[in-house]
């Protein structure tokens, strides 16, 4: 398996989604992903962009394994924002309360 597809699989696992979902969101068949993995090939730029968009990572990361230094400066914030999307309404309310109390300790 090429490094590109290994990183795709790592991101899929991290996000809790599968190749079927990825292929559907990107608008191509699961067979195309399997063929790319089998051949060890990197997809076209257009396909790589679609995959990166669904996985919410850069194409640069999928191809090279490295992030743009400017983007990685905010990696903690980006990870936190990513995780917040999956909170229940109740947990989101708790998170907001915690952030507000940390930001404004004199408020209660």
mmCIF file of N, CA and C in Angstrom:
data_model
loop_
_atom_site.group_PDB
_atom_site.id
_atom_site.type_symbol
_atom_site.label_atom_id
_atom_site.label_comp_id
_atom_site.label_asym_id
_atom_site.label_seq_id
_atom_site.Cartn_x
_atom_site.Cartn_y
_atom_site.Cartn_z
ATOM 1 N N UNK A 1 0.853 -1.174 0.000
ATOM 2 C CA UNK A 1 0.000 0.000 0.000
ATOM 3 C C UNK A 1 0.901 1.240 0.000
ATOM 4 N N UNK A 2 0.542 2.203 -0.830
ATOM 5 C CA UNK A 2 1.337 3.434 -0.896
ATOM 6 C C UNK A 2 1.128 4.262 0.370
ATOM 7 N N UNK A 3 2.068 5.169 0.608
ATOM 8 C CA UNK A 3 1.955 6.053 1.771
ATOM 9 C C UNK A 3 0.681 6.896 1.698
ATOM 10 N N UNK A 4 0.307 7.319 0.494
ATOM 11 C CA UNK A 4 -0.911 8.108 0.321
ATOM 12 C C UNK A 4 -2.110 7.343 0.881
ATOM 13 N N UNK A 5 -2.290 6.110 0.447
ATOM 14 C CA UNK A 5 -3.451 5.328 0.869
ATOM 15 C C UNK A 5 -3.358 4.923 2.335
ATOM 16 N N UNK A 6 -2.146 4.720 2.835
ATOM 17 C CA UNK A 6 -1.978 4.428 4.258
ATOM 18 C C UNK A 6 -2.456 5.613 5.085
ATOM 19 N N UNK A 7 -2.079 6.835 4.671
ATOM 20 C CA UNK A 7 -2.538 8.025 5.390
ATOM 21 C C UNK A 7 -4.053 8.196 5.269
ATOM 22 N N UNK A 8 -4.608 7.885 4.114
ATOM 23 C CA UNK A 8 -6.068 7.939 3.950
ATOM 24 C C UNK A 8 -6.720 6.982 4.947
ATOM 25 N N UNK A 9 -6.231 5.760 5.024
ATOM 26 C CA UNK A 9 -6.804 4.784 5.958
ATOM 27 C C UNK A 9 -6.660 5.242 7.410
ATOM 28 N N UNK A 10 -5.533 5.853 7.747
ATOM 29 C CA UNK A 10 -5.339 6.362 9.109
ATOM 30 C C UNK A 10 -6.370 7.442 9.434
ATOM 31 N N UNK A 11 -6.606 8.338 8.479
ATOM 32 C CA UNK A 11 -7.596 9.404 8.690
ATOM 33 C C UNK A 11 -9.009 8.836 8.781
ATOM 34 N N UNK A 12 -9.311 7.848 7.949
ATOM 35 C CA UNK A 12 -10.622 7.201 8.011
ATOM 36 C C UNK A 12 -10.844 6.596 9.388
ATOM 37 N N UNK A 13 -9.846 5.894 9.876
ATOM 38 C CA UNK A 13 -9.956 5.270 11.193
ATOM 39 C C UNK A 13 -10.111 6.331 12.277
ATOM 40 N N UNK A 14 -9.313 7.390 12.211
ATOM 41 C CA UNK A 14 -9.371 8.460 13.205
ATOM 42 C C UNK A 14 -10.765 9.092 13.244
ATOM 43 N N UNK A 15 -11.361 9.255 12.078
ATOM 44 C CA UNK A 15 -12.657 9.913 11.992
ATOM 45 C C UNK A 15 -13.827 8.941 12.157
ATOM 46 N N UNK A 16 -13.525 7.654 12.209
ATOM 47 C CA UNK A 16 -14.571 6.663 12.397
ATOM 48 C C UNK A 16 -15.451 6.474 11.174
ATOM 49 N N UNK A 17 -14.877 6.649 9.997
ATOM 50 C CA UNK A 17 -15.631 6.434 8.755
ATOM 51 C C UNK A 17 -14.919 5.363 7.929
ATOM 52 N N UNK A 18 -15.582 4.868 6.902
ATOM 53 C CA UNK A 18 -14.987 3.798 6.108
ATOM 54 C C UNK A 18 -14.793 4.210 4.648
ATOM 55 N N UNK A 19 -14.195 3.326 3.893
ATOM 56 C CA UNK A 19 -13.913 3.604 2.473
ATOM 57 C C UNK A 19 -15.192 3.772 1.660
ATOM 58 N N UNK A 20 -16.229 3.051 2.035
ATOM 59 C CA UNK A 20 -17.497 3.175 1.319
ATOM 60 C C UNK A 20 -18.038 4.594 1.442
ATOM 61 N N UNK A 21 -18.013 5.128 2.657
ATOM 62 C CA UNK A 21 -18.460 6.510 2.881
ATOM 63 C C UNK A 21 -17.581 7.471 2.080
ATOM 64 N N UNK A 22 -16.275 7.267 2.123
ATOM 65 C CA UNK A 22 -15.345 8.130 1.388
ATOM 66 C C UNK A 22 -15.662 8.117 -0.101
ATOM 67 N N UNK A 23 -15.844 6.934 -0.666
ATOM 68 C CA UNK A 23 -16.101 6.853 -2.106
ATOM 69 C C UNK A 23 -17.422 7.535 -2.464
ATOM 70 N N UNK A 24 -18.425 7.369 -1.627
ATOM 71 C CA UNK A 24 -19.728 8.002 -1.876
ATOM 72 C C UNK A 24 -19.599 9.522 -1.834
ATOM 73 N N UNK A 25 -18.935 10.035 -0.803
ATOM 74 C CA UNK A 25 -18.776 11.483 -0.651
ATOM 75 C C UNK A 25 -17.938 12.095 -1.771
ATOM 76 N N UNK A 26 -16.981 11.320 -2.281
ATOM 77 C CA UNK A 26 -16.108 11.814 -3.356
ATOM 78 C C UNK A 26 -16.716 11.632 -4.743
ATOM 79 N N UNK A 27 -17.746 10.808 -4.829
ATOM 80 C CA UNK A 27 -18.409 10.607 -6.107
ATOM 81 C C UNK A 27 -17.723 9.610 -7.022
ATOM 82 N N UNK A 28 -17.027 8.635 -6.429
ATOM 83 C CA UNK A 28 -16.470 7.564 -7.251
ATOM 84 C C UNK A 28 -16.682 6.232 -6.559
ATOM 85 N N UNK A 29 -16.446 5.158 -7.278
ATOM 86 C CA UNK A 29 -16.773 3.834 -6.748
ATOM 87 C C UNK A 29 -15.711 3.329 -5.778
ATOM 88 N N UNK A 30 -16.158 2.460 -4.899
ATOM 89 C CA UNK A 30 -15.259 1.808 -3.959
ATOM 90 C C UNK A 30 -14.204 0.990 -4.715
ATOM 91 N N UNK A 31 -14.579 0.477 -5.866
ATOM 92 C CA UNK A 31 -13.649 -0.280 -6.704
ATOM 93 C C UNK A 31 -12.454 0.585 -7.103
ATOM 94 N N UNK A 32 -12.692 1.858 -7.393
ATOM 95 C CA UNK A 32 -11.595 2.758 -7.760
ATOM 96 C C UNK A 32 -10.587 2.895 -6.624
ATOM 97 N N UNK A 33 -11.089 2.980 -5.389
ATOM 98 C CA UNK A 33 -10.179 3.061 -4.244
ATOM 99 C C UNK A 33 -9.375 1.768 -4.133
ATOM 100 N N UNK A 34 -10.079 0.642 -4.235
ATOM 101 C CA UNK A 34 -9.404 -0.654 -4.163
ATOM 102 C C UNK A 34 -8.346 -0.815 -5.235
ATOM 103 N N UNK A 35 -8.646 -0.353 -6.431
ATOM 104 C CA UNK A 35 -7.687 -0.439 -7.540
ATOM 105 C C UNK A 35 -6.460 0.427 -7.256
ATOM 106 N N UNK A 36 -6.686 1.639 -6.739
ATOM 107 C CA UNK A 36 -5.566 2.525 -6.402
ATOM 108 C C UNK A 36 -4.680 1.918 -5.337
ATOM 109 N N UNK A 37 -5.299 1.296 -4.340
ATOM 110 C CA UNK A 37 -4.537 0.650 -3.268
ATOM 111 C C UNK A 37 -3.749 -0.533 -3.827
ATOM 112 N N UNK A 38 -4.423 -1.348 -4.631
ATOM 113 C CA UNK A 38 -3.786 -2.537 -5.201
ATOM 114 C C UNK A 38 -2.582 -2.164 -6.063
ATOM 115 N N UNK A 39 -2.741 -1.107 -6.863
ATOM 116 C CA UNK A 39 -1.642 -0.681 -7.746
ATOM 117 C C UNK A 39 -0.590 0.148 -7.010
ATOM 118 N N UNK A 40 -0.932 0.608 -5.809
ATOM 119 C CA UNK A 40 0.001 1.443 -5.051
ATOM 120 C C UNK A 40 0.193 2.805 -5.681
ATOM 121 N N UNK A 41 -0.838 3.269 -6.372
ATOM 122 C CA UNK A 41 -0.710 4.533 -7.100
ATOM 123 C C UNK A 41 -1.326 5.680 -6.330
ATOM 124 N N UNK A 42 -0.805 6.861 -6.591
ATOM 125 C CA UNK A 42 -1.382 8.080 -6.048
ATOM 126 C C UNK A 42 -2.441 8.542 -7.038
ATOM 127 N N UNK A 43 -3.604 8.932 -6.560
ATOM 128 C CA UNK A 43 -4.668 9.334 -7.484
ATOM 129 C C UNK A 43 -4.356 10.660 -8.177
ATOM 130 N N UNK A 44 -5.183 10.991 -9.127
ATOM 131 C CA UNK A 44 -5.039 12.270 -9.819
ATOM 132 C C UNK A 44 -5.194 13.404 -8.819
ATOM 133 N N UNK A 45 -4.728 14.570 -9.188
ATOM 134 C CA UNK A 45 -4.839 15.743 -8.315
ATOM 135 C C UNK A 45 -6.297 16.013 -7.956
ATOM 136 N N UNK A 46 -7.178 15.912 -8.931
ATOM 137 C CA UNK A 46 -8.596 16.172 -8.695
ATOM 138 C C UNK A 46 -9.169 15.200 -7.663
ATOM 139 N N UNK A 47 -8.832 13.928 -7.784
ATOM 140 C CA UNK A 47 -9.317 12.923 -6.841
ATOM 141 C C UNK A 47 -8.701 13.137 -5.460
ATOM 142 N N UNK A 48 -7.418 13.451 -5.421
ATOM 143 C CA UNK A 48 -6.740 13.702 -4.144
ATOM 144 C C UNK A 48 -7.378 14.882 -3.412
ATOM 145 N N UNK A 49 -7.762 15.914 -4.159
ATOM 146 C CA UNK A 49 -8.417 17.083 -3.559
ATOM 147 C C UNK A 49 -9.764 16.672 -2.961
ATOM 148 N N UNK A 50 -10.533 15.872 -3.676
ATOM 149 C CA UNK A 50 -11.826 15.413 -3.162
ATOM 150 C C UNK A 50 -11.653 14.605 -1.880
ATOM 151 N N UNK A 51 -10.676 13.713 -1.884
ATOM 152 C CA UNK A 51 -10.422 12.870 -0.714
ATOM 153 C C UNK A 51 -10.003 13.741 0.469
ATOM 154 N N UNK A 52 -9.091 14.662 0.230
ATOM 155 C CA UNK A 52 -8.606 15.545 1.295
ATOM 156 C C UNK A 52 -9.745 16.373 1.878
ATOM 157 N N UNK A 53 -10.639 16.831 1.019
ATOM 158 C CA UNK A 53 -11.767 17.639 1.483
ATOM 159 C C UNK A 53 -12.664 16.833 2.405
ATOM 160 N N UNK A 54 -12.991 15.612 2.025
ATOM 161 C CA UNK A 54 -13.839 14.757 2.857
ATOM 162 C C UNK A 54 -13.148 14.456 4.191
ATOM 163 N N UNK A 55 -11.837 14.216 4.140
ATOM 164 C CA UNK A 55 -11.097 13.872 5.353
ATOM 165 C C UNK A 55 -10.694 15.093 6.173
ATOM 166 N N UNK A 56 -10.928 16.272 5.616
ATOM 167 C CA UNK A 56 -10.585 17.533 6.278
ATOM 168 C C UNK A 56 -9.097 17.626 6.604
ATOM 169 N N UNK A 57 -8.284 17.217 5.642
ATOM 170 C CA UNK A 57 -6.831 17.358 5.730
ATOM 171 C C UNK A 57 -6.349 17.968 4.429
ATOM 172 N N UNK A 58 -5.082 18.341 4.391
ATOM 173 C CA UNK A 58 -4.540 18.916 3.164
ATOM 174 C C UNK A 58 -4.097 17.812 2.205
ATOM 175 N N UNK A 59 -4.109 18.134 0.934
ATOM 176 C CA UNK A 59 -3.572 17.212 -0.075
ATOM 177 C C UNK A 59 -2.089 17.001 0.209
ATOM 178 N N UNK A 60 -1.428 18.086 0.601
ATOM 179 C CA UNK A 60 0.005 18.006 0.932
ATOM 180 C C UNK A 60 0.252 16.922 1.979
ATOM 181 N N UNK A 61 -0.589 16.882 3.000
ATOM 182 C CA UNK A 61 -0.428 15.870 4.040
ATOM 183 C C UNK A 61 -0.615 14.466 3.462
ATOM 184 N N UNK A 62 -1.656 14.258 2.669
ATOM 185 C CA UNK A 62 -1.902 12.928 2.114
ATOM 186 C C UNK A 62 -0.767 12.472 1.202
ATOM 187 N N UNK A 63 -0.189 13.398 0.461
ATOM 188 C CA UNK A 63 0.867 13.041 -0.492
ATOM 189 C C UNK A 63 2.228 12.901 0.193
ATOM 190 N N UNK A 64 2.565 13.852 1.081
ATOM 191 C CA UNK A 64 3.920 13.880 1.647
ATOM 192 C C UNK A 64 3.999 13.454 3.104
ATOM 193 N N UNK A 65 2.870 13.498 3.806
ATOM 194 C CA UNK A 65 2.888 13.205 5.231
ATOM 195 C C UNK A 65 3.218 14.419 6.073
ATOM 196 N N UNK A 66 3.399 15.559 5.424
ATOM 197 C CA UNK A 66 3.749 16.785 6.146
ATOM 198 C C UNK A 66 2.678 17.833 5.926
ATOM 199 N N UNK A 67 2.455 18.608 6.970
ATOM 200 C CA UNK A 67 1.497 19.706 6.886
ATOM 201 C C UNK A 67 2.219 20.991 6.554
ATOM 202 N N UNK A 68 1.478 21.926 6.044
ATOM 203 C CA UNK A 68 1.970 23.275 5.849
ATOM 204 C C UNK A 68 2.285 23.836 7.233
ATOM 205 N N UNK A 69 3.486 24.390 7.456
ATOM 206 C CA UNK A 69 3.837 24.886 8.795
ATOM 207 C C UNK A 69 2.815 25.873 9.363
ATOM 208 N N UNK A 70 2.235 26.723 8.541
ATOM 209 C CA UNK A 70 1.248 27.678 9.034
ATOM 210 C C UNK A 70 0.019 26.950 9.553
ATOM 211 N N UNK A 71 -0.375 25.892 8.872
ATOM 212 C CA UNK A 71 -1.552 25.152 9.306
ATOM 213 C C UNK A 71 -1.271 24.391 10.595
ATOM 214 N N UNK A 72 -0.082 23.812 10.728
ATOM 215 C CA UNK A 72 0.210 23.009 11.910
ATOM 216 C C UNK A 72 0.338 23.863 13.169
ATOM 217 N N UNK A 73 0.568 25.174 13.017
ATOM 218 C CA UNK A 73 0.623 26.058 14.181
ATOM 219 C C UNK A 73 -0.706 26.031 14.926
ATOM 220 N N UNK A 74 -1.777 25.800 14.229
ATOM 221 C CA UNK A 74 -3.106 25.779 14.830
ATOM 222 C C UNK A 74 -3.642 24.365 14.967
ATOM 223 N N UNK A 75 -2.773 23.362 14.987
ATOM 224 C CA UNK A 75 -3.243 21.978 14.971
ATOM 225 C C UNK A 75 -4.066 21.631 16.207
ATOM 226 N N UNK A 76 -3.690 22.149 17.386
ATOM 227 C CA UNK A 76 -4.490 21.863 18.588
ATOM 228 C C UNK A 76 -5.889 22.440 18.449
ATOM 229 N N UNK A 77 -5.960 23.659 17.961
ATOM 230 C CA UNK A 77 -7.260 24.298 17.770
ATOM 231 C C UNK A 77 -8.074 23.555 16.709
ATOM 232 N N UNK A 78 -7.431 23.181 15.606
ATOM 233 C CA UNK A 78 -8.134 22.445 14.550
ATOM 234 C C UNK A 78 -8.657 21.107 15.059
ATOM 235 N N UNK A 79 -7.852 20.428 15.866
ATOM 236 C CA UNK A 79 -8.287 19.143 16.414
ATOM 237 C C UNK A 79 -9.473 19.336 17.360
ATOM 238 N N UNK A 80 -9.404 20.366 18.180
ATOM 239 C CA UNK A 80 -10.500 20.659 19.103
ATOM 240 C C UNK A 80 -11.783 20.988 18.339
ATOM 241 N N UNK A 81 -11.665 21.817 17.304
ATOM 242 C CA UNK A 81 -12.835 22.164 16.502
ATOM 243 C C UNK A 81 -13.428 20.931 15.834
ATOM 244 N N UNK A 82 -12.555 20.045 15.374
ATOM 245 C CA UNK A 82 -13.015 18.799 14.760
ATOM 246 C C UNK A 82 -13.808 17.969 15.768
ATOM 247 N N UNK A 83 -13.265 17.827 16.976
ATOM 248 C CA UNK A 83 -13.912 17.000 17.994
ATOM 249 C C UNK A 83 -15.235 17.585 18.458
ATOM 250 N N UNK A 84 -15.332 18.897 18.514
ATOM 251 C CA UNK A 84 -16.555 19.559 18.976
ATOM 252 C C UNK A 84 -17.748 19.197 18.097
ATOM 253 N N UNK A 85 -17.518 18.995 16.823
ATOM 254 C CA UNK A 85 -18.615 18.675 15.900
ATOM 255 C C UNK A 85 -19.369 17.417 16.282
ATOM 256 N N UNK A 86 -18.720 16.532 17.027
ATOM 257 C CA UNK A 86 -19.313 15.243 17.344
ATOM 258 C C UNK A 86 -19.929 15.200 18.745
ATOM 259 N N UNK A 87 -19.956 16.341 19.442
ATOM 260 C CA UNK A 87 -20.544 16.381 20.771
ATOM 261 C C UNK A 87 -22.064 16.405 20.687
ATOM 262 N N UNK A 88 -22.681 15.805 21.692
ATOM 263 C CA UNK A 88 -24.142 15.910 21.808
ATOM 264 C C UNK A 88 -24.475 17.344 22.200
ATOM 265 N N UNK A 89 -25.736 17.714 22.092
ATOM 266 C CA UNK A 89 -26.154 19.062 22.482
ATOM 267 C C UNK A 89 -25.819 19.337 23.950
ATOM 268 N N UNK A 90 -26.049 18.356 24.791
ATOM 269 C CA UNK A 90 -25.774 18.527 26.219
ATOM 270 C C UNK A 90 -24.278 18.717 26.472
ATOM 271 N N UNK A 91 -23.452 17.883 25.833
ATOM 272 C CA UNK A 91 -22.001 18.005 26.007
ATOM 273 C C UNK A 91 -21.472 19.305 25.417
ATOM 274 N N UNK A 92 -22.071 19.751 24.322
ATOM 275 C CA UNK A 92 -21.670 21.022 23.726
ATOM 276 C C UNK A 92 -21.956 22.167 24.693
ATOM 277 N N UNK A 93 -23.095 22.127 25.360
ATOM 278 C CA UNK A 93 -23.436 23.147 26.354
ATOM 279 C C UNK A 93 -22.411 23.147 27.490
ATOM 280 N N UNK A 94 -22.017 21.966 27.960
ATOM 281 C CA UNK A 94 -21.012 21.853 29.023
ATOM 282 C C UNK A 94 -19.675 22.424 28.550
ATOM 283 N N UNK A 95 -19.280 22.090 27.326
ATOM 284 C CA UNK A 95 -18.012 22.594 26.782
ATOM 285 C C UNK A 95 -18.024 24.116 26.694
ATOM 286 N N UNK A 96 -19.143 24.684 26.246
ATOM 287 C CA UNK A 96 -19.255 26.151 26.168
ATOM 288 C C UNK A 96 -19.099 26.772 27.547
ATOM 289 N N UNK A 97 -19.732 26.174 28.536
ATOM 290 C CA UNK A 97 -19.646 26.682 29.904
ATOM 291 C C UNK A 97 -18.200 26.658 30.398
ATOM 292 N N UNK A 98 -17.512 25.571 30.163
ATOM 293 C CA UNK A 98 -16.113 25.452 30.580
ATOM 294 C C UNK A 98 -15.253 26.512 29.895
ATOM 295 N N UNK A 99 -15.418 26.676 28.593
ATOM 296 C CA UNK A 99 -14.630 27.664 27.849
ATOM 297 C C UNK A 99 -14.914 29.066 28.368
ATOM 298 N N UNK A 100 -16.162 29.388 28.594
ATOM 299 C CA UNK A 100 -16.509 30.719 29.109
ATOM 300 C C UNK A 100 -15.906 30.960 30.485
ATOM 301 N N UNK A 101 -15.941 29.959 31.327
ATOM 302 C CA UNK A 101 -15.375 30.119 32.673
ATOM 303 C C UNK A 101 -13.863 30.244 32.624
ATOM 304 N N UNK A 102 -13.205 29.539 31.703
ATOM 305 C CA UNK A 102 -11.758 29.677 31.561
ATOM 306 C C UNK A 102 -11.385 31.035 30.960
ATOM 307 N N UNK A 103 -12.204 31.519 30.062
ATOM 308 C CA UNK A 103 -11.933 32.795 29.410
ATOM 309 C C UNK A 103 -12.222 33.983 30.314
ATOM 310 N N UNK A 104 -13.241 33.840 31.135
ATOM 311 C CA UNK A 104 -13.681 34.935 32.014
ATOM 312 C C UNK A 104 -13.823 34.407 33.434
ATOM 313 N N UNK A 105 -12.706 34.171 34.143
ATOM 314 C CA UNK A 105 -12.775 33.533 35.458
ATOM 315 C C UNK A 105 -13.580 34.309 36.489
ATOM 316 N N UNK A 106 -13.738 35.621 36.310
ATOM 317 C CA UNK A 106 -14.496 36.391 37.306
ATOM 318 C C UNK A 106 -16.002 36.186 37.165
ATOM 319 N N UNK A 107 -16.450 35.693 36.003
ATOM 320 C CA UNK A 107 -17.876 35.410 35.794
ATOM 321 C C UNK A 107 -18.241 34.077 36.397
ATOM 322 N N UNK A 108 -19.481 33.958 36.804
ATOM 323 C CA UNK A 108 -19.938 32.647 37.308
ATOM 324 C C UNK A 108 -21.280 32.318 36.768
#
